């Protein structure tokens, strides 16, 4: 590829249509038709219907968890858990996470305490956690990032030692295992996302996993009176119900999980081999898991070794119709309202800040073939080889 063939510099894009980063594993139309015909025949569309009940019981079996409470999305699941666990005061979480992790605390009147992360894995920095716990700390929220895990066993030991509660934002971790134990089985509760970009998709959706009967009863009542079972008293209720349409999609997606996970893994390996010799690009290996869903393809761009800063690499890919993303940017501690309410975190999270400027998420999942991945790797390799000329042409 010669310099003029980059789309950013005027050539035709490498891909005709934009390729987003998300999984987008949706089954073929005939399976939808059959599932949705059933919903219409039963005329039972929501309110903990037969498909929502079936999904919960299948997930309980698949994850090996005592209670699975399906919800309309993981964000409301996190809010419900904070309320049901009756947390007070402060909750420690990594600053390098999606807004919903911290926002769920704001919705429930809790103060976030931002912890830095490990520079290689992006997972919460275990060695810094104990120093952040004080008398007002009621819980730690671990975040299992990118098909990896934040060492939930070590977190369980730490939470026990300091007598604080522990739960997990496991939005990225459906199907992952730590020492052979499935995500969903750690801490007091875990929240998983079934958003369309996740490997288990309900279009929108999620679930809460717990083995605590009392907590499960409170969660069911907070979700809705439908499916509450024996209603226990709770102060706040919400609407976190999963519709039958969502449950139908999730049931099909659960059936497809082994094939979709295998496809992700093959794609991950294709990226790993295609980018192995590209200076300045390092692929993130799913950390701390014995089995990964390979849900995200995340790499770090080292501008000195690559020759271009991450954002310029993303612009270059975008022009080729490869919709790479920053993940997460600029760090939740730098977002409203936290940047104003908690200015003490501005310059004390060096690894979070560094990752926010270097991490780039690339497409993986249903919309890609191995040939596409080879082409994306080739674009990156050529961009690196011509970095000086590109930078000059773009007047960096
Ligand atoms: C770490 C994390 N937590 C929570 C969420 C929220 O999930 P949902 O979109 O299902 O509300 C996301 C969404 O991607 C996420 O990345």
Coordinates of C-alpha atoms and ligand atoms in Angstrom, one line a residue:
X1 CA 0.0 0.0 0.0
X2 CA 1.4 3.3 -1.0
X3 CA 0.8 6.4 1.0
X4 CA -1.9 7.8 -1.4
X5 CA -4.0 4.7 -1.0
X6 CA -5.1 5.7 2.6
X7 CA -8.7 6.8 2.6
X8 CA -7.8 9.6 5.0
X9 CA -5.6 11.0 2.3
X10 CA -8.3 10.7 -0.4
X11 CA -8.4 7.1 -1.6
X12 CA -11.5 4.9 -1.5
X13 CA -12.1 3.3 1.9
X14 CA -10.9 -0.3 2.5
X15 CA -14.5 -1.3 3.5
X16 CA -17.6 -0.3 1.7
X17 CA -19.7 -0.1 4.9
X18 CA -18.8 1.0 8.4
X19 CA -17.8 -1.8 10.7
X20 CA -18.7 -1.1 14.3
X21 CA -16.8 -2.6 17.2
X22 CA -19.7 -4.5 18.8
X23 CA -20.4 -8.2 18.7
X24 CA -23.9 -8.0 17.0
X25 CA -24.4 -11.8 17.0
X26 CA -28.1 -12.0 15.9
X27 CA -29.6 -15.3 14.8
X28 CA -31.1 -15.7 11.3
X29 CA -34.6 -14.3 10.8
X30 CA -36.5 -17.6 10.7
X31 CA -35.5 -18.3 14.3
X32 CA -36.9 -14.9 15.3
X33 CA -40.0 -15.5 13.4
X34 CA -40.7 -18.7 15.2
X35 CA -39.9 -17.2 18.7
X36 CA -41.9 -14.1 18.1
X37 CA -44.9 -16.1 16.7
X38 CA -45.0 -17.9 20.0
X39 CA -45.0 -14.6 21.9
X40 CA -47.9 -13.3 19.7
X41 CA -49.9 -16.5 20.0
X42 CA -49.6 -16.4 23.8
X43 CA -50.3 -12.7 23.9
X44 CA -48.0 -12.5 26.8
X45 CA -45.5 -9.7 26.1
X46 CA -43.9 -8.8 29.5
X47 CA -44.4 -8.9 33.3
X48 CA -42.1 -11.9 34.0
X49 CA -43.6 -14.1 31.2
X50 CA -42.8 -17.7 30.3
X51 CA -39.7 -16.8 28.3
X52 CA -38.2 -14.6 31.0
X53 CA -38.8 -17.4 33.5
X54 CA -37.2 -19.9 31.2
X55 CA -34.2 -17.7 30.6
X56 CA -33.6 -17.2 34.3
X57 CA -33.7 -20.9 34.9
X58 CA -31.4 -21.7 31.9
X59 CA -29.0 -19.0 33.1
X60 CA -29.0 -20.4 36.6
X61 CA -28.0 -23.8 35.2
X62 CA -25.5 -22.4 32.7
X63 CA -23.8 -20.2 35.3
X64 CA -24.2 -22.5 38.2
X65 CA -25.8 -19.7 40.3
X66 CA -28.6 -20.0 42.8
X67 CA -30.5 -16.9 41.7
X68 CA -30.5 -15.1 38.3
X69 CA -32.7 -12.1 38.1
X70 CA -33.1 -10.8 34.6
X71 CA -33.4 -7.1 34.1
X72 CA -34.0 -4.6 31.2
X73 CA -30.3 -3.6 31.1
X74 CA -27.2 -3.8 33.3
X75 CA -27.3 -0.1 34.3
X76 CA -30.6 -0.6 36.1
X77 CA -29.2 -3.9 37.5
X78 CA -26.3 -2.0 39.1
X79 CA -28.7 0.6 40.6
X80 CA -30.9 -2.2 41.9
X81 CA -28.0 -4.0 43.5
X82 CA -26.6 -0.9 45.3
X83 CA -30.1 -0.3 46.7
X84 CA -30.8 -4.0 47.6
X85 CA -27.5 -4.4 49.3
X86 CA -28.5 -1.3 51.5
X87 CA -25.1 0.3 50.9
X88 CA -24.3 3.6 52.6
X89 CA -21.5 6.1 52.3
X90 CA -18.7 5.3 49.9
X91 CA -18.1 2.6 47.3
X92 CA -14.7 2.0 45.8
X93 CA -14.5 1.2 42.1
X94 CA -12.0 1.6 39.3
X95 CA -12.0 5.0 37.5
X96 CA -11.3 3.1 34.3
X97 CA -14.8 1.9 33.6
X98 CA -18.0 2.7 31.7
X99 CA -20.1 5.6 33.1
X100 CA -22.8 3.3 34.3
X101 CA -20.6 1.8 37.0
X102 CA -20.3 5.2 38.7
X103 CA -23.7 6.5 37.7
X104 CA -25.4 3.6 39.5
X105 CA -23.8 4.9 42.7
X106 CA -25.0 8.5 42.0
X107 CA -28.5 7.3 41.5
X108 CA -28.5 5.5 44.8
X109 CA -26.9 8.4 46.8
X110 CA -23.5 6.8 47.2
X111 CA -20.1 8.4 46.9
X112 CA -17.7 6.9 44.4
X113 CA -14.1 6.4 45.5
X114 CA -12.0 6.0 42.4
X115 CA -9.1 3.5 42.4
X116 CA -6.4 3.3 39.8
X117 CA -5.9 0.2 37.6
X118 CA -3.1 -2.1 36.5
X119 CA -1.3 -0.7 33.5
X120 CA -1.1 -4.0 31.7
X121 CA -4.5 -5.5 32.3
X122 CA -6.7 -2.4 32.9
X123 CA -8.2 -4.2 35.9
X124 CA -8.5 -2.5 39.3
X125 CA -5.2 -2.1 41.1
X126 CA -5.5 -4.6 44.0
X127 CA -2.4 -3.2 45.8
X128 CA -4.1 0.2 46.2
X129 CA -7.5 -0.9 47.4
X130 CA -6.8 -1.4 51.1
X131 CA -5.4 2.1 51.3
X132 CA -8.7 3.6 50.1
X133 CA -11.0 1.8 52.6
X134 CA -12.1 4.0 55.5
X135 CA -14.9 4.0 58.1
X136 CA -17.4 5.3 55.5
X137 CA -16.7 2.6 53.0
X138 CA -19.5 0.1 52.6
X139 CA -18.5 -1.8 49.5
X140 CA -16.1 -2.5 46.7
X141 CA -17.5 -2.7 43.2
X142 CA -15.1 -4.8 41.1
X143 CA -15.3 -4.4 37.3
X144 CA -14.5 -7.4 35.2
X145 CA -13.1 -5.8 32.0
X146 CA -13.0 -7.0 28.4
X147 CA -13.6 -10.7 28.8
X148 CA -11.0 -10.7 31.7
X149 CA -11.5 -10.5 35.4
X150 CA -10.2 -8.3 38.2
X151 CA -9.1 -11.2 40.4
X152 CA -12.4 -11.8 42.2
X153 CA -10.9 -14.3 44.6
X154 CA -8.3 -11.8 45.9
X155 CA -11.1 -9.2 46.1
X156 CA -13.2 -11.6 48.2
X157 CA -10.4 -12.1 50.6
X158 CA -9.7 -8.4 50.9
X159 CA -13.4 -7.5 51.4
X160 CA -13.6 -10.2 54.1
X161 CA -10.5 -8.9 55.8
X162 CA -11.8 -5.3 55.9
X163 CA -15.4 -6.2 56.6
X164 CA -16.9 -4.4 53.5
X165 CA -19.3 -5.8 51.0
X166 CA -18.3 -6.8 47.5
X167 CA -20.1 -6.9 44.2
X168 CA -19.2 -6.9 40.6
X169 CA -20.0 -5.0 37.4
X170 CA -19.5 -8.0 35.1
X171 CA -21.1 -6.4 32.1
X172 CA -18.2 -7.6 29.9
X173 CA -17.9 -11.1 31.3
X174 CA -20.7 -13.4 30.3
X175 CA -19.4 -17.0 30.1
X176 CA -15.9 -16.2 31.5
X177 CA -14.4 -18.4 34.1
X178 CA -11.9 -17.8 36.9
X179 CA -10.1 -21.0 37.9
X180 CA -13.0 -23.0 36.3
X181 CA -15.7 -21.1 38.2
X182 CA -18.1 -19.0 36.1
X183 CA -18.4 -15.3 36.5
X184 CA -21.6 -14.7 38.3
X185 CA -20.5 -16.7 41.4
X186 CA -18.3 -14.1 43.1
X187 CA -19.0 -11.5 45.8
X188 CA -22.5 -10.8 47.0
X189 CA -23.8 -10.1 43.5
X190 CA -22.7 -9.7 39.9
X191 CA -24.4 -7.8 37.1
X192 CA -24.0 -8.9 33.5
X193 CA -25.1 -7.0 30.4
X194 CA -26.9 -8.5 27.4
X195 CA -26.6 -5.3 25.3
X196 CA -26.5 -5.9 21.6
X197 CA -22.7 -5.4 21.6
X198 CA -22.2 -8.1 24.1
X199 CA -21.6 -11.8 23.4
X200 CA -24.9 -12.8 25.0
X201 CA -27.4 -10.4 23.5
X202 CA -31.0 -9.6 24.3
X203 CA -30.8 -6.4 22.1
X204 CA -31.0 -4.7 25.5
X205 CA -30.9 -6.6 28.8
X206 CA -28.9 -8.0 31.6
X207 CA -29.1 -10.1 34.7
X208 CA -28.1 -10.0 38.4
X209 CA -26.6 -13.2 39.9
X210 CA -26.5 -13.9 43.6
X211 CA -26.5 -16.9 45.9
X212 CA -28.0 -14.8 48.8
X213 CA -31.7 -15.7 49.2
X214 CA -32.6 -12.5 51.1
X215 CA -30.8 -10.3 48.6
X216 CA -32.5 -12.1 45.7
X217 CA -35.9 -11.5 47.3
X218 CA -35.2 -7.8 47.7
X219 CA -33.9 -7.5 44.1
X220 CA -37.0 -9.2 42.7
X221 CA -39.2 -6.8 44.6
X222 CA -37.2 -3.8 43.6
X223 CA -37.4 -5.0 39.9
X224 CA -41.2 -5.1 39.9
X225 CA -44.1 -6.7 41.7
X226 CA -44.3 -9.1 38.7
X227 CA -42.0 -12.0 39.5
X228 CA -41.4 -10.7 43.1
X229 CA -42.5 -14.0 44.6
X230 CA -42.8 -13.7 48.4
X231 CA -42.5 -9.9 48.5
X232 CA -40.1 -8.6 51.1
X233 CA -40.2 -5.0 52.2
X234 CA -38.0 -2.6 50.2
X235 CA -37.8 1.2 50.4
X236 CA -37.6 1.8 46.7
X237 CA -38.9 0.0 43.7
X238 CA -38.2 0.5 40.0
X239 CA -39.1 -1.0 36.7
X240 CA -36.3 -3.4 35.7
X241 CA -38.5 -5.9 34.0
X242 CA -37.2 -7.9 31.0
X243 CA -39.8 -8.2 28.2
X244 CA -40.6 -11.4 26.4
X245 CA -39.0 -10.1 23.2
X246 CA -35.7 -9.5 25.1
X247 CA -35.9 -12.9 26.7
X248 CA -36.6 -14.6 23.3
X249 CA -33.5 -13.0 21.8
X250 CA -31.4 -13.9 24.9
X251 CA -32.5 -17.6 24.8
X252 CA -31.4 -17.9 21.1
X253 CA -28.2 -16.1 21.9
X254 CA -27.5 -18.4 24.9
X255 CA -27.9 -21.4 22.5
X256 CA -25.4 -19.8 20.2
X257 CA -22.9 -18.8 22.9
X258 CA -20.4 -21.7 22.3
X259 CA -20.2 -21.0 18.6
X260 CA -20.0 -17.2 19.1
X261 CA -17.3 -17.5 21.7
X262 CA -15.3 -19.8 19.5
X263 CA -15.7 -17.4 16.6
X264 CA -14.5 -14.5 18.8
X265 CA -11.5 -16.5 20.0
X266 CA -10.5 -17.4 16.4
X267 CA -10.8 -13.7 15.5
X268 CA -8.7 -12.7 18.5
X269 CA -6.0 -15.1 17.4
X270 CA -6.1 -13.7 13.9
X271 CA -5.6 -10.2 15.2
X272 CA -2.8 -11.5 17.5
X273 CA -0.9 -13.0 14.6
X274 CA -1.7 -10.1 12.2
X275 CA -0.4 -7.5 14.7
X276 CA 2.4 -9.4 16.2
X277 CA 5.1 -7.6 14.2
X278 CA 3.6 -4.2 14.1
X279 CA 5.7 -1.9 16.4
X280 CA 3.7 0.1 18.8
X281 CA 0.6 -2.0 18.9
X282 CA 0.1 -4.4 21.8
X283 CA -3.0 -6.6 22.2
X284 CA -4.6 -6.9 25.6
X285 CA -4.7 -10.5 26.8
X286 CA -7.9 -11.3 28.7
X287 CA -6.6 -11.1 32.3
X288 CA -7.1 -13.4 35.2
X289 CA -9.5 -15.9 33.5
X290 CA -9.2 -19.6 32.7
X291 CA -11.8 -19.1 30.0
X292 CA -12.7 -15.9 28.1
X293 CA -15.6 -14.8 25.9
X294 CA -13.1 -12.7 23.9
X295 CA -15.9 -10.2 23.8
X296 CA -13.6 -7.2 23.2
X297 CA -10.5 -6.7 21.0
X298 CA -8.5 -4.1 22.8
X299 CA -5.0 -2.9 22.0
X300 CA -2.7 -0.2 23.2
X301 CA -1.0 2.2 20.8
X302 CA 2.4 3.4 21.9
X303 CA 2.8 6.7 19.9
X304 CA 6.6 6.6 20.1
X305 CA 6.9 3.1 18.7
X306 CA 4.0 3.4 16.2
X307 CA 4.9 6.9 15.0
X308 CA 1.3 8.3 15.4
X309 CA -0.8 9.0 18.4
X310 CA -3.8 6.7 19.1
X311 CA -6.4 9.3 18.1
X312 CA -4.8 9.7 14.7
X313 CA -4.7 6.0 14.2
X314 CA -8.4 5.9 15.0
X315 CA -9.1 8.7 12.4
X316 CA -7.1 6.8 9.9
X317 CA -9.2 3.6 10.5
X318 CA -12.4 5.5 10.6
X319 CA -11.7 6.9 7.1
X320 CA -11.3 3.2 6.0
X321 CA -14.8 2.5 7.6
X322 CA -13.3 0.7 10.6
X323 CA -15.0 2.3 13.6
X324 CA -12.3 1.8 16.3
X325 CA -13.2 3.3 19.7
X326 CA -11.4 4.8 22.6
X327 CA -12.3 2.8 25.7
X328 CA -12.8 4.4 28.1
X329 CA -12.3 8.1 27.6
X330 CA -11.5 10.4 29.4
X331 CA -11.9 8.3 32.5
X332 CA -14.9 8.6 34.7
X333 CA -13.1 10.8 37.3
X334 CA -12.7 13.4 34.5
X335 CA -16.4 13.3 33.5
X336 CA -19.3 15.4 34.9
X337 CA -20.3 15.4 37.7
X338 CA -17.3 13.7 39.2
X339 CA -14.7 16.1 37.8
X340 CA -16.3 18.9 39.8
X341 CA -17.6 17.0 42.8
X342 CA -14.4 15.0 43.5
X343 CA -11.4 17.1 42.1
X344 CA -9.1 15.1 44.4
X345 CA -8.9 12.4 41.8
X346 CA -7.6 14.5 38.9
X347 CA -3.9 13.7 39.1
X348 CA -3.6 10.6 41.3
X349 CA -4.7 8.0 38.8
X350 CA -1.7 7.8 36.4
X351 CA -2.4 4.3 35.0
X352 CA -6.0 5.2 34.3
X353 CA -5.0 8.4 32.6
X354 CA -2.4 6.7 30.5
X355 CA -4.8 3.9 29.4
X356 CA -7.4 6.5 28.4
X357 CA -5.0 8.0 25.9
X358 CA -3.6 4.7 24.6
X359 CA -6.4 2.1 24.5
X360 CA -8.1 1.4 21.2
X361 CA -10.9 -1.1 20.7
X362 CA -11.1 -2.8 17.3
X363 CA -14.1 -4.6 15.7
X364 CA -14.7 -8.2 16.6
X365 CA -17.8 -10.4 16.3
X366 CA -20.5 -11.3 13.8
X367 CA -19.9 -8.6 11.2
X368 CA -16.3 -9.6 10.5
X369 CA -14.5 -12.3 8.5
X370 CA -10.9 -13.4 8.9
X371 CA -10.2 -11.7 5.6
X372 CA -11.5 -8.4 7.1
X373 CA -9.3 -8.8 10.1
X374 CA -6.3 -9.5 7.9
X375 CA -7.1 -6.3 6.0
X376 CA -7.5 -4.2 9.3
X377 CA -4.1 -5.6 10.4
X378 CA -2.6 -4.7 7.1
X379 CA -3.9 -1.1 7.3
X380 CA -2.3 -0.8 10.7
X381 CA 1.0 -2.3 9.6
X382 CA 1.1 0.0 6.6
X383 CA 0.1 3.0 8.7
X384 CA 3.0 2.3 11.0
X385 CA 5.4 1.9 8.1
X386 CA 4.3 5.2 6.7
X387 CA 3.7 6.9 10.0
X388 CA 6.1 9.8 9.3
X389 CA 4.7 10.6 5.9
X390 CA 1.1 10.3 7.2
X391 CA 1.9 12.6 10.1
X392 CA 3.5 15.1 7.7
X393 CA 0.5 14.9 5.3
X394 CA -1.8 15.5 8.2
X395 CA 0.4 18.3 9.5
X396 CA 0.6 16.8 13.0
Ligands
LIG1 C1 -18.4 -1.8 32.3 C2 -19.8 -1.6 32.0 N1 -20.8 -1.6 33.0 C3 -22.1 -1.4 32.7 C4 -22.5 -1.2 31.4 C5 -24.0 -1.0 31.1 O1 -24.6 -2.0 30.5 P1 -26.0 -1.8 29.8 O2 -25.8 -1.1 28.5 O3 -26.6 -3.2 29.7 O4 -26.8 -0.9 30.7 C6 -21.6 -1.3 30.3 C7 -22.0 -1.2 28.9 O5 -21.3 -1.5 28.0 C8 -20.2 -1.5 30.6 O6 -19.3 -1.5 29.7

